[in-house]
Every structure is written in structure tokens, then in C-alpha cells.
Amino acid sequence: MVKDLLSVRHLNVGFDHQFGHTAVIDDVSFSIEKGETLCIVGESGCGKSLTSLSIMGLLPKGGRITDGKILFQDHDISHKTTKELSKIRGKEISMIFQEPMTALNPLHTVGHQIAEVLLAHEKVSRNEANQKAVEMLKLVGIPSPEKRFKQYPHELSGGMRQRVMIAMALICKPDLLIADEPTTALDVTIQAQILELIQELKNKFGMSLLLITHDLGVVSETADKVIVMYAGQVVESSETKELFTHPKHPYTQGLIKSIPKMDEDEEELATIKGTVPSPDEMPEGCRFVTRCPFAKDICHQKKPPIVNVGHEVHCWLYSDDNVKGGIPLVDNV
């Protein structure tokens, strides 16, 4: 049996504020094996980024893990101190953020910032760290790395800044790389290059990859497994091929139906009506009930069960009677 590198078990996250406490992440569980790529997919506001920040111990002010475990190499890191986590972040687990311009320090050269990560975790001299930083800049495809080493973030293009972030994340060769929407701020051509680079370096270093995205095209090309999140909960989890050929949850089906198809002559794209509810206005029962075209009375009343239909789906439409009857929701999505 393959040992999980990361196992998130029944994670609950919320925020304390002047009016009390608001739960945001509800009972999220998933695992990543060594060398595996897992994608978390869903609309903005579904809790994808907050889940990744929980793993890194970087929750915003007021945020805290209220229940559950985050096991990394069999050790629970969910309640480690900042000092304890600082030994893991950047060395064993690294993260690439959405917007490199806010993640990079504008007052230091990019080379200095890359070298600092190595100095924090390895017993190397400043000269050795600088040399390795130049080598990483070259490895991530930045031309004239010696010159770029001495430049500041504002002197580089968006694509180059993201490559710098990748160099920083990988200089200590971590076991797990978390990439949170790493191409959001880039144009389409550069997006493809960055995703290809991340995949190449993942294979080169033998890392596991947790990729957070809303782009199902990216998911289909990179992921071994997928979890679909909606309103702070996991609604479906599956191997990638299975998810795209047999999506079960109405939300997953809506996401897949909204992908533009080149061979179909449709004037309008399919959409999911409505918006993700705010954390303090969650409906009773299933959180997708206000947008679901298949909602039944029980969907308004009780939280849906986890049902195994070849893979896991959280939905009342696959309760025992429906599963036995083999009722499909949508054919040939």
C-alpha cells in the first residue's frame, strides 16, 4: 500500500470576529500520494485557497483550524507553532501564490530573495546560496540569470516574476509543492508555459503537487486525482478520467458542461445559475440546493451523505434507492 505524503482529515476552519465565529471550511478530507498531482477545483469563494493556506499555517488574521488533522509524512502539523512550521515551509512544503508581485518583496532583488530561502534551511555560505539561486533562475527558464539575479521584482515581467516564485519554491527541493492559481494574472500563452514548467520540475524532482485552479482544462491535462469543492465542502472526489467521463454531482456536471466545445455550434455557453453563498448565509441541508436543478425536499433539510458510486460524491440524488436504480443525472456530459 502506497503511503500518503499528505492526508487532510475532516478539516474545519473558521474566523473569529466581533460578532462571534463563522465556519468557512467544513469537514474537508483528501490525501496526496508521493509523486501524485491532486487538483482542487471550484468557483471563487469555494474555499480552495483557504484550504491550502491551512496546510501552510498561513491563515489570515482571525482564521483558525477548529477541528480535524493535517498529516504530513504521518505527523500532524495542524497545530504546530509558527517557529515549528517555519522549519517545514520552504523546505519540505513550498507554495506558489496567485500574484507574485504581492508575494515578492519589492525592496530586495529577486536573487537575494531566492538565496534567503536556501540560507534559512541549509548550511551553506552566502556565495553558495547566490550561486544556487542563479542556477535555479536558469532552470526555470529565465534568460541571462546572472543579470536577473540583481534585478528587483518591478523590473521583471509577470511571467518572469512567476518563474522567480517557482525558483524560490523549489530551491530546497520540497516533497510537496502547492500551487494556488499560479497563472491567474498571466496571459494565455504565458499560462501554458508556466504550467508546463511546473509539471516538468515536479517530474524532475519527484515532488507531489497540489494544484488549485478553476480551469477544468488544466485539471484534465495535469491531475491524477481531483476534488471538487463548493461553499467550503468537498462535493465530489475522483480520479481525473473518471470525473470527466462520469461526473455525478450536479455542481460538477455544471462545471463540465460550461467548458466551451470546439465541435459544437452553440451561441451561448451553459452556466450555473446563481452564486456561491457567503459563509454566514449557508442554506440548510445541501449547500448547493439553491442552485441545483435536481433538488428534492430532503436536500433542503439534511446534509447529504457520502456515497460511493465508483468514486465519492456528496449528494442525496445517490442515496441507496437511487444508486440501486442506477439513475444517471446527465448523460454524455
PDB file of C-alpha atoms in Angstrom, residues 47-271:
ATOM      1  CA  GLY A  47     -12.613  27.522  -0.059  1.00  0.00           C
ATOM      2  CA  LYS A  48      -9.804  26.252  -2.290  1.00  0.00           C
ATOM      3  CA  SER A  49      -7.184  28.813  -1.300  1.00  0.00           C
ATOM      4  CA  LEU A  50      -8.185  28.757   2.365  1.00  0.00           C
ATOM      5  CA  THR A  51      -7.624  25.006   2.404  1.00  0.00           C
ATOM      6  CA  SER A  52      -4.106  25.439   1.028  1.00  0.00           C
ATOM      7  CA  LEU A  53      -3.317  28.239   3.490  1.00  0.00           C
ATOM      8  CA  SER A  54      -4.447  25.961   6.312  1.00  0.00           C
ATOM      9  CA  ILE A  55      -1.886  23.380   5.225  1.00  0.00           C
ATOM     10  CA  MET A  56       0.847  26.025   5.159  1.00  0.00           C
ATOM     11  CA  GLY A  57      -0.189  27.526   8.502  1.00  0.00           C
ATOM     12  CA  LEU A  58      -0.750  30.889   6.820  1.00  0.00           C
ATOM     13  CA  LEU A  59      -4.399  31.589   7.610  1.00  0.00           C
ATOM     14  CA  PRO A  60      -5.413  35.280   7.571  1.00  0.00           C
ATOM     15  CA  LYS A  61      -5.922  37.164  10.838  1.00  0.00           C
ATOM     16  CA  GLY A  62      -8.764  35.675  12.854  1.00  0.00           C
ATOM     17  CA  GLY A  63      -8.676  32.371  11.000  1.00  0.00           C
ATOM     18  CA  ARG A  64      -8.078  29.132  12.857  1.00  0.00           C
ATOM     19  CA  ILE A  65      -8.423  25.381  12.458  1.00  0.00           C
ATOM     20  CA  THR A  66     -11.282  24.343  14.730  1.00  0.00           C
ATOM     21  CA  ASP A  67     -11.210  20.592  14.091  1.00  0.00           C
ATOM     22  CA  GLY A  68      -9.505  17.901  12.049  1.00  0.00           C
ATOM     23  CA  LYS A  69      -5.922  16.940  11.256  1.00  0.00           C
ATOM     24  CA  ILE A  70      -3.342  17.735   8.589  1.00  0.00           C
ATOM     25  CA  LEU A  71      -0.907  14.828   8.463  1.00  0.00           C
ATOM     26  CA  PHE A  72       2.323  15.437   6.569  1.00  0.00           C
ATOM     27  CA  GLN A  73       4.542  12.364   6.438  1.00  0.00           C
ATOM     28  CA  ASP A  74       2.450  10.940   9.291  1.00  0.00           C
ATOM     29  CA  HIS A  75       2.988  13.970  11.551  1.00  0.00           C
ATOM     30  CA  ASP A  76       0.076  16.258  12.451  1.00  0.00           C
ATOM     31  CA  ILE A  77       1.093  19.804  11.502  1.00  0.00           C
ATOM     32  CA  SER A  78      -2.312  21.414  12.029  1.00  0.00           C
ATOM     33  CA  HIS A  79      -1.459  22.967  15.389  1.00  0.00           C
ATOM     34  CA  LYS A  80       2.295  23.466  15.178  1.00  0.00           C
ATOM     35  CA  THR A  81       3.724  26.804  16.269  1.00  0.00           C
ATOM     36  CA  THR A  82       4.953  29.399  13.789  1.00  0.00           C
ATOM     37  CA  LYS A  83       8.540  28.507  14.718  1.00  0.00           C
ATOM     38  CA  GLU A  84       7.921  24.794  14.111  1.00  0.00           C
ATOM     39  CA  LEU A  85       6.179  25.454  10.793  1.00  0.00           C
ATOM     40  CA  SER A  86       8.989  27.744   9.617  1.00  0.00           C
ATOM     41  CA  LYS A  87      11.272  24.703   9.546  1.00  0.00           C
ATOM     42  CA  ILE A  88       8.863  22.920   7.192  1.00  0.00           C
ATOM     43  CA  ARG A  89       7.705  25.785   4.951  1.00  0.00           C
ATOM     44  CA  GLY A  90      10.043  26.324   2.038  1.00  0.00           C
ATOM     45  CA  LYS A  91      11.987  23.137   2.731  1.00  0.00           C
ATOM     46  CA  GLU A  92       9.509  20.240   2.839  1.00  0.00           C
ATOM     47  CA  ILE A  93       6.352  22.048   1.693  1.00  0.00           C
ATOM     48  CA  SER A  94       6.505  25.068  -0.630  1.00  0.00           C
ATOM     49  CA  MET A  95       3.824  27.248  -2.159  1.00  0.00           C
ATOM     50  CA  ILE A  96       3.452  29.333  -5.301  1.00  0.00           C
ATOM     51  CA  PHE A  97       0.936  32.142  -4.809  1.00  0.00           C
ATOM     52  CA  GLN A  98      -1.536  33.683  -7.259  1.00  0.00           C
ATOM     53  CA  GLU A  99       0.074  37.100  -7.613  1.00  0.00           C
ATOM     54  CA  PRO A 100       3.895  37.195  -7.455  1.00  0.00           C
ATOM     55  CA  MET A 101       4.026  40.997  -7.262  1.00  0.00           C
ATOM     56  CA  THR A 102       2.418  40.899  -3.808  1.00  0.00           C
ATOM     57  CA  ALA A 103       4.307  37.761  -2.712  1.00  0.00           C
ATOM     58  CA  LEU A 104       7.764  39.121  -3.615  1.00  0.00           C
ATOM     59  CA  ASN A 105       9.429  41.811  -1.508  1.00  0.00           C
ATOM     60  CA  PRO A 106       9.839  44.954  -3.655  1.00  0.00           C
ATOM     61  CA  LEU A 107      12.802  46.140  -1.537  1.00  0.00           C
ATOM     62  CA  HIS A 108      15.098  43.193  -2.295  1.00  0.00           C
ATOM     63  CA  THR A 109      16.493  41.784  -5.525  1.00  0.00           C
ATOM     64  CA  VAL A 110      14.924  38.546  -6.721  1.00  0.00           C
ATOM     65  CA  GLY A 111      18.258  36.774  -6.386  1.00  0.00           C
ATOM     66  CA  HIS A 112      18.566  37.811  -2.747  1.00  0.00           C
ATOM     67  CA  GLN A 113      15.060  36.515  -2.014  1.00  0.00           C
ATOM     68  CA  ILE A 114      15.727  33.126  -3.610  1.00  0.00           C
ATOM     69  CA  ALA A 115      19.048  32.764  -1.795  1.00  0.00           C
ATOM     70  CA  GLU A 116      17.431  33.646   1.550  1.00  0.00           C
ATOM     71  CA  VAL A 117      15.194  30.564   1.344  1.00  0.00           C
ATOM     72  CA  LEU A 118      18.249  28.325   0.992  1.00  0.00           C
ATOM     73  CA  LEU A 119      20.131  30.116   3.773  1.00  0.00           C
ATOM     74  CA  ALA A 120      17.159  29.633   6.102  1.00  0.00           C
ATOM     75  CA  HIS A 121      17.092  25.862   5.642  1.00  0.00           C
ATOM     76  CA  GLU A 122      20.539  24.677   4.542  1.00  0.00           C
ATOM     77  CA  LYS A 123      24.045  25.059   5.951  1.00  0.00           C
ATOM     78  CA  VAL A 124      25.542  26.964   3.022  1.00  0.00           C
ATOM     79  CA  SER A 125      27.540  30.148   2.655  1.00  0.00           C
ATOM     80  CA  ARG A 126      26.123  33.317   1.101  1.00  0.00           C
ATOM     81  CA  ASN A 127      28.226  32.726  -2.032  1.00  0.00           C
ATOM     82  CA  GLU A 128      26.964  29.148  -2.355  1.00  0.00           C
ATOM     83  CA  ALA A 129      23.371  30.296  -1.882  1.00  0.00           C
ATOM     84  CA  ASN A 130      23.778  33.020  -4.508  1.00  0.00           C
ATOM     85  CA  GLN A 131      25.280  30.544  -6.965  1.00  0.00           C
ATOM     86  CA  LYS A 132      22.439  28.076  -6.433  1.00  0.00           C
ATOM     87  CA  ALA A 133      19.923  30.916  -6.863  1.00  0.00           C
ATOM     88  CA  VAL A 134      21.435  31.755 -10.265  1.00  0.00           C
ATOM     89  CA  GLU A 135      21.261  28.062 -11.198  1.00  0.00           C
ATOM     90  CA  MET A 136      17.583  27.957 -10.221  1.00  0.00           C
ATOM     91  CA  LEU A 137      16.830  31.053 -12.299  1.00  0.00           C
ATOM     92  CA  LYS A 138      18.403  29.280 -15.248  1.00  0.00           C
ATOM     93  CA  LEU A 139      16.498  26.072 -14.503  1.00  0.00           C
ATOM     94  CA  VAL A 140      13.129  27.858 -14.543  1.00  0.00           C
ATOM     95  CA  GLY A 141      13.893  29.332 -17.961  1.00  0.00           C
ATOM     96  CA  ILE A 142      14.855  32.911 -17.135  1.00  0.00           C
ATOM     97  CA  PRO A 143      17.352  34.258 -19.724  1.00  0.00           C
ATOM     98  CA  SER A 144      20.549  35.979 -18.528  1.00  0.00           C
ATOM     99  CA  PRO A 145      20.092  34.638 -14.972  1.00  0.00           C
ATOM    100  CA  GLU A 146      23.177  36.464 -13.627  1.00  0.00           C
ATOM    101  CA  LYS A 147      21.663  39.762 -14.737  1.00  0.00           C
ATOM    102  CA  ARG A 148      18.157  38.955 -13.475  1.00  0.00           C
ATOM    103  CA  PHE A 149      19.599  37.876 -10.120  1.00  0.00           C
ATOM    104  CA  LYS A 150      20.445  41.538  -9.412  1.00  0.00           C
ATOM    105  CA  GLN A 151      17.093  42.958 -10.514  1.00  0.00           C
ATOM    106  CA  TYR A 152      14.059  43.926  -8.431  1.00  0.00           C
ATOM    107  CA  PRO A 153      10.558  42.434  -8.930  1.00  0.00           C
ATOM    108  CA  HIS A 154       9.201  45.571 -10.654  1.00  0.00           C
ATOM    109  CA  GLU A 155      11.887  45.237 -13.335  1.00  0.00           C
ATOM    110  CA  LEU A 156      10.576  41.848 -14.466  1.00  0.00           C
ATOM    111  CA  SER A 157       7.508  40.870 -16.492  1.00  0.00           C
ATOM    112  CA  GLY A 158       4.623  38.984 -14.896  1.00  0.00           C
ATOM    113  CA  GLY A 159       5.762  35.713 -16.414  1.00  0.00           C
ATOM    114  CA  MET A 160       9.318  36.195 -15.163  1.00  0.00           C
ATOM    115  CA  ARG A 161       8.099  37.086 -11.671  1.00  0.00           C
ATOM    116  CA  GLN A 162       6.112  33.871 -11.564  1.00  0.00           C
ATOM    117  CA  ARG A 163       9.206  31.936 -12.650  1.00  0.00           C
ATOM    118  CA  VAL A 164      11.090  33.606  -9.793  1.00  0.00           C
ATOM    119  CA  MET A 165       8.368  32.396  -7.408  1.00  0.00           C
ATOM    120  CA  ILE A 166       8.802  28.874  -8.764  1.00  0.00           C
ATOM    121  CA  ALA A 167      12.572  29.119  -8.272  1.00  0.00           C
ATOM    122  CA  MET A 168      12.038  30.233  -4.656  1.00  0.00           C
ATOM    123  CA  ALA A 169       9.580  27.427  -4.018  1.00  0.00           C
ATOM    124  CA  LEU A 170      11.825  24.714  -5.430  1.00  0.00           C
ATOM    125  CA  ILE A 171      15.345  25.718  -4.410  1.00  0.00           C
ATOM    126  CA  CYS A 172      15.220  23.369  -1.397  1.00  0.00           C
ATOM    127  CA  LYS A 173      13.600  20.585  -3.473  1.00  0.00           C
ATOM    128  CA  PRO A 174      10.461  20.163  -1.324  1.00  0.00           C
ATOM    129  CA  ASP A 175       8.430  16.969  -1.125  1.00  0.00           C
ATOM    130  CA  LEU A 176       5.151  18.842  -1.728  1.00  0.00           C
ATOM    131  CA  LEU A 177       4.519  21.864  -3.920  1.00  0.00           C
ATOM    132  CA  ILE A 178       1.254  23.781  -3.522  1.00  0.00           C
ATOM    133  CA  ALA A 179       0.377  25.992  -6.500  1.00  0.00           C
ATOM    134  CA  ASP A 180      -2.567  28.317  -5.862  1.00  0.00           C
ATOM    135  CA  GLU A 181      -3.928  29.549  -9.204  1.00  0.00           C
ATOM    136  CA  PRO A 182      -0.324  30.116 -10.384  1.00  0.00           C
ATOM    137  CA  THR A 183      -1.323  31.532 -13.790  1.00  0.00           C
ATOM    138  CA  THR A 184      -4.272  33.781 -12.870  1.00  0.00           C
ATOM    139  CA  ALA A 185      -2.514  37.097 -13.583  1.00  0.00           C
ATOM    140  CA  LEU A 186      -0.816  35.935 -16.808  1.00  0.00           C
ATOM    141  CA  ASP A 187      -1.863  35.952 -20.444  1.00  0.00           C
ATOM    142  CA  VAL A 188      -2.864  32.682 -22.095  1.00  0.00           C
ATOM    143  CA  THR A 189       0.461  31.965 -23.817  1.00  0.00           C
ATOM    144  CA  ILE A 190       2.473  32.507 -20.634  1.00  0.00           C
ATOM    145  CA  GLN A 191      -0.048  30.463 -18.637  1.00  0.00           C
ATOM    146  CA  ALA A 192       0.683  27.395 -20.745  1.00  0.00           C
ATOM    147  CA  GLN A 193       4.439  27.878 -20.363  1.00  0.00           C
ATOM    148  CA  ILE A 194       4.240  28.209 -16.570  1.00  0.00           C
ATOM    149  CA  LEU A 195       2.029  25.129 -16.181  1.00  0.00           C
ATOM    150  CA  GLU A 196       4.344  23.104 -18.408  1.00  0.00           C
ATOM    151  CA  LEU A 197       7.332  24.288 -16.368  1.00  0.00           C
ATOM    152  CA  ILE A 198       5.702  23.310 -13.069  1.00  0.00           C
ATOM    153  CA  GLN A 199       4.915  19.857 -14.450  1.00  0.00           C
ATOM    154  CA  GLU A 200       8.456  19.381 -15.770  1.00  0.00           C
ATOM    155  CA  LEU A 201      10.051  20.359 -12.462  1.00  0.00           C
ATOM    156  CA  LYS A 202       7.595  18.210 -10.493  1.00  0.00           C
ATOM    157  CA  ASN A 203       8.720  15.196 -12.502  1.00  0.00           C
ATOM    158  CA  LYS A 204      12.400  16.199 -12.315  1.00  0.00           C
ATOM    159  CA  PHE A 205      12.390  16.490  -8.511  1.00  0.00           C
ATOM    160  CA  GLY A 206       9.873  13.687  -7.867  1.00  0.00           C
ATOM    161  CA  MET A 207       7.550  16.001  -5.929  1.00  0.00           C
ATOM    162  CA  SER A 208       3.867  15.758  -5.156  1.00  0.00           C
ATOM    163  CA  LEU A 209       1.754  18.635  -6.468  1.00  0.00           C
ATOM    164  CA  LEU A 210      -1.388  20.196  -5.030  1.00  0.00           C
ATOM    165  CA  LEU A 211      -2.740  22.448  -7.772  1.00  0.00           C
ATOM    166  CA  ILE A 212      -5.610  24.829  -7.054  1.00  0.00           C
ATOM    167  CA  THR A 213      -7.488  26.058 -10.093  1.00  0.00           C
ATOM    168  CA  HIS A 214     -10.886  26.921 -11.546  1.00  0.00           C
ATOM    169  CA  ASP A 215      -9.757  25.835 -15.043  1.00  0.00           C
ATOM    170  CA  LEU A 216     -11.010  22.339 -15.885  1.00  0.00           C
ATOM    171  CA  GLY A 217      -8.814  22.277 -18.981  1.00  0.00           C
ATOM    172  CA  VAL A 218      -5.762  22.499 -16.710  1.00  0.00           C
ATOM    173  CA  VAL A 219      -7.232  19.790 -14.479  1.00  0.00           C
ATOM    174  CA  SER A 220      -7.725  17.357 -17.369  1.00  0.00           C
ATOM    175  CA  GLU A 221      -4.125  17.785 -18.529  1.00  0.00           C
ATOM    176  CA  THR A 222      -2.274  17.684 -15.200  1.00  0.00           C
ATOM    177  CA  ALA A 223      -4.198  15.915 -12.425  1.00  0.00           C
ATOM    178  CA  ASP A 224      -4.089  12.308 -11.270  1.00  0.00           C
ATOM    179  CA  LYS A 225      -6.968  12.951  -8.878  1.00  0.00           C
ATOM    180  CA  VAL A 226      -9.493  15.767  -8.463  1.00  0.00           C
ATOM    181  CA  ILE A 227     -11.580  17.073  -5.608  1.00  0.00           C
ATOM    182  CA  VAL A 228     -14.423  19.447  -6.401  1.00  0.00           C
ATOM    183  CA  MET A 229     -15.217  21.994  -3.696  1.00  0.00           C
ATOM    184  CA  TYR A 230     -18.333  24.065  -3.262  1.00  0.00           C
ATOM    185  CA  ALA A 231     -19.048  26.533  -0.430  1.00  0.00           C
ATOM    186  CA  GLY A 232     -16.312  25.166   1.813  1.00  0.00           C
ATOM    187  CA  GLN A 233     -17.157  21.497   1.326  1.00  0.00           C
ATOM    188  CA  VAL A 234     -15.920  18.671  -0.897  1.00  0.00           C
ATOM    189  CA  VAL A 235     -18.826  17.606  -3.122  1.00  0.00           C
ATOM    190  CA  GLU A 236     -17.030  15.053  -5.296  1.00  0.00           C
ATOM    191  CA  SER A 237     -13.628  13.344  -5.393  1.00  0.00           C
ATOM    192  CA  SER A 238     -12.338  11.048  -8.098  1.00  0.00           C
ATOM    193  CA  GLU A 239      -9.543  10.035 -10.404  1.00  0.00           C
ATOM    194  CA  THR A 240      -9.406  12.537 -13.258  1.00  0.00           C
ATOM    195  CA  LYS A 241     -10.614  10.364 -16.143  1.00  0.00           C
ATOM    196  CA  GLU A 242     -13.492   9.026 -14.064  1.00  0.00           C
ATOM    197  CA  LEU A 243     -14.580  12.530 -13.079  1.00  0.00           C
ATOM    198  CA  PHE A 244     -14.705  13.795 -16.669  1.00  0.00           C
ATOM    199  CA  THR A 245     -16.420  10.703 -18.099  1.00  0.00           C
ATOM    200  CA  HIS A 246     -18.839  10.054 -15.209  1.00  0.00           C
ATOM    201  CA  PRO A 247     -19.406  13.257 -13.207  1.00  0.00           C
ATOM    202  CA  LYS A 248     -22.080  12.686 -10.591  1.00  0.00           C
ATOM    203  CA  HIS A 249     -22.680  15.818  -8.539  1.00  0.00           C
ATOM    204  CA  PRO A 250     -24.901  18.428 -10.240  1.00  0.00           C
ATOM    205  CA  TYR A 251     -22.267  21.086  -9.497  1.00  0.00           C
ATOM    206  CA  THR A 252     -19.503  19.067 -11.167  1.00  0.00           C
ATOM    207  CA  GLN A 253     -21.763  18.409 -14.129  1.00  0.00           C
ATOM    208  CA  GLY A 254     -22.497  22.126 -14.407  1.00  0.00           C
ATOM    209  CA  LEU A 255     -18.789  22.959 -14.390  1.00  0.00           C
ATOM    210  CA  ILE A 256     -18.030  20.421 -17.111  1.00  0.00           C
ATOM    211  CA  LYS A 257     -20.993  21.483 -19.252  1.00  0.00           C
ATOM    212  CA  SER A 258     -19.746  25.077 -19.122  1.00  0.00           C
ATOM    213  CA  ILE A 259     -16.474  24.152 -20.867  1.00  0.00           C
ATOM    214  CA  PRO A 260     -16.521  25.525 -24.445  1.00  0.00           C
ATOM    215  CA  LYS A 261     -16.561  22.724 -27.028  1.00  0.00           C
ATOM    216  CA  MET A 262     -14.918  23.450 -30.370  1.00  0.00           C
ATOM    217  CA  ASP A 263     -17.049  20.946 -32.299  1.00  0.00           C
ATOM    218  CA  GLU A 264     -20.404  22.327 -31.159  1.00  0.00           C
ATOM    219  CA  ASP A 265     -22.152  25.289 -32.744  1.00  0.00           C
ATOM    220  CA  GLU A 266     -23.751  26.847 -29.673  1.00  0.00           C
ATOM    221  CA  GLU A 267     -24.440  30.544 -29.374  1.00  0.00           C
ATOM    222  CA  GLU A 268     -24.338  30.586 -25.562  1.00  0.00           C
ATOM    223  CA  LEU A 269     -22.241  28.697 -23.033  1.00  0.00           C
ATOM    224  CA  ALA A 270     -24.022  26.663 -20.383  1.00  0.00           C
ATOM    225  CA  THR A 271     -23.894  28.367 -16.983  1.00  0.00           C
TER     226      THR A 271
END
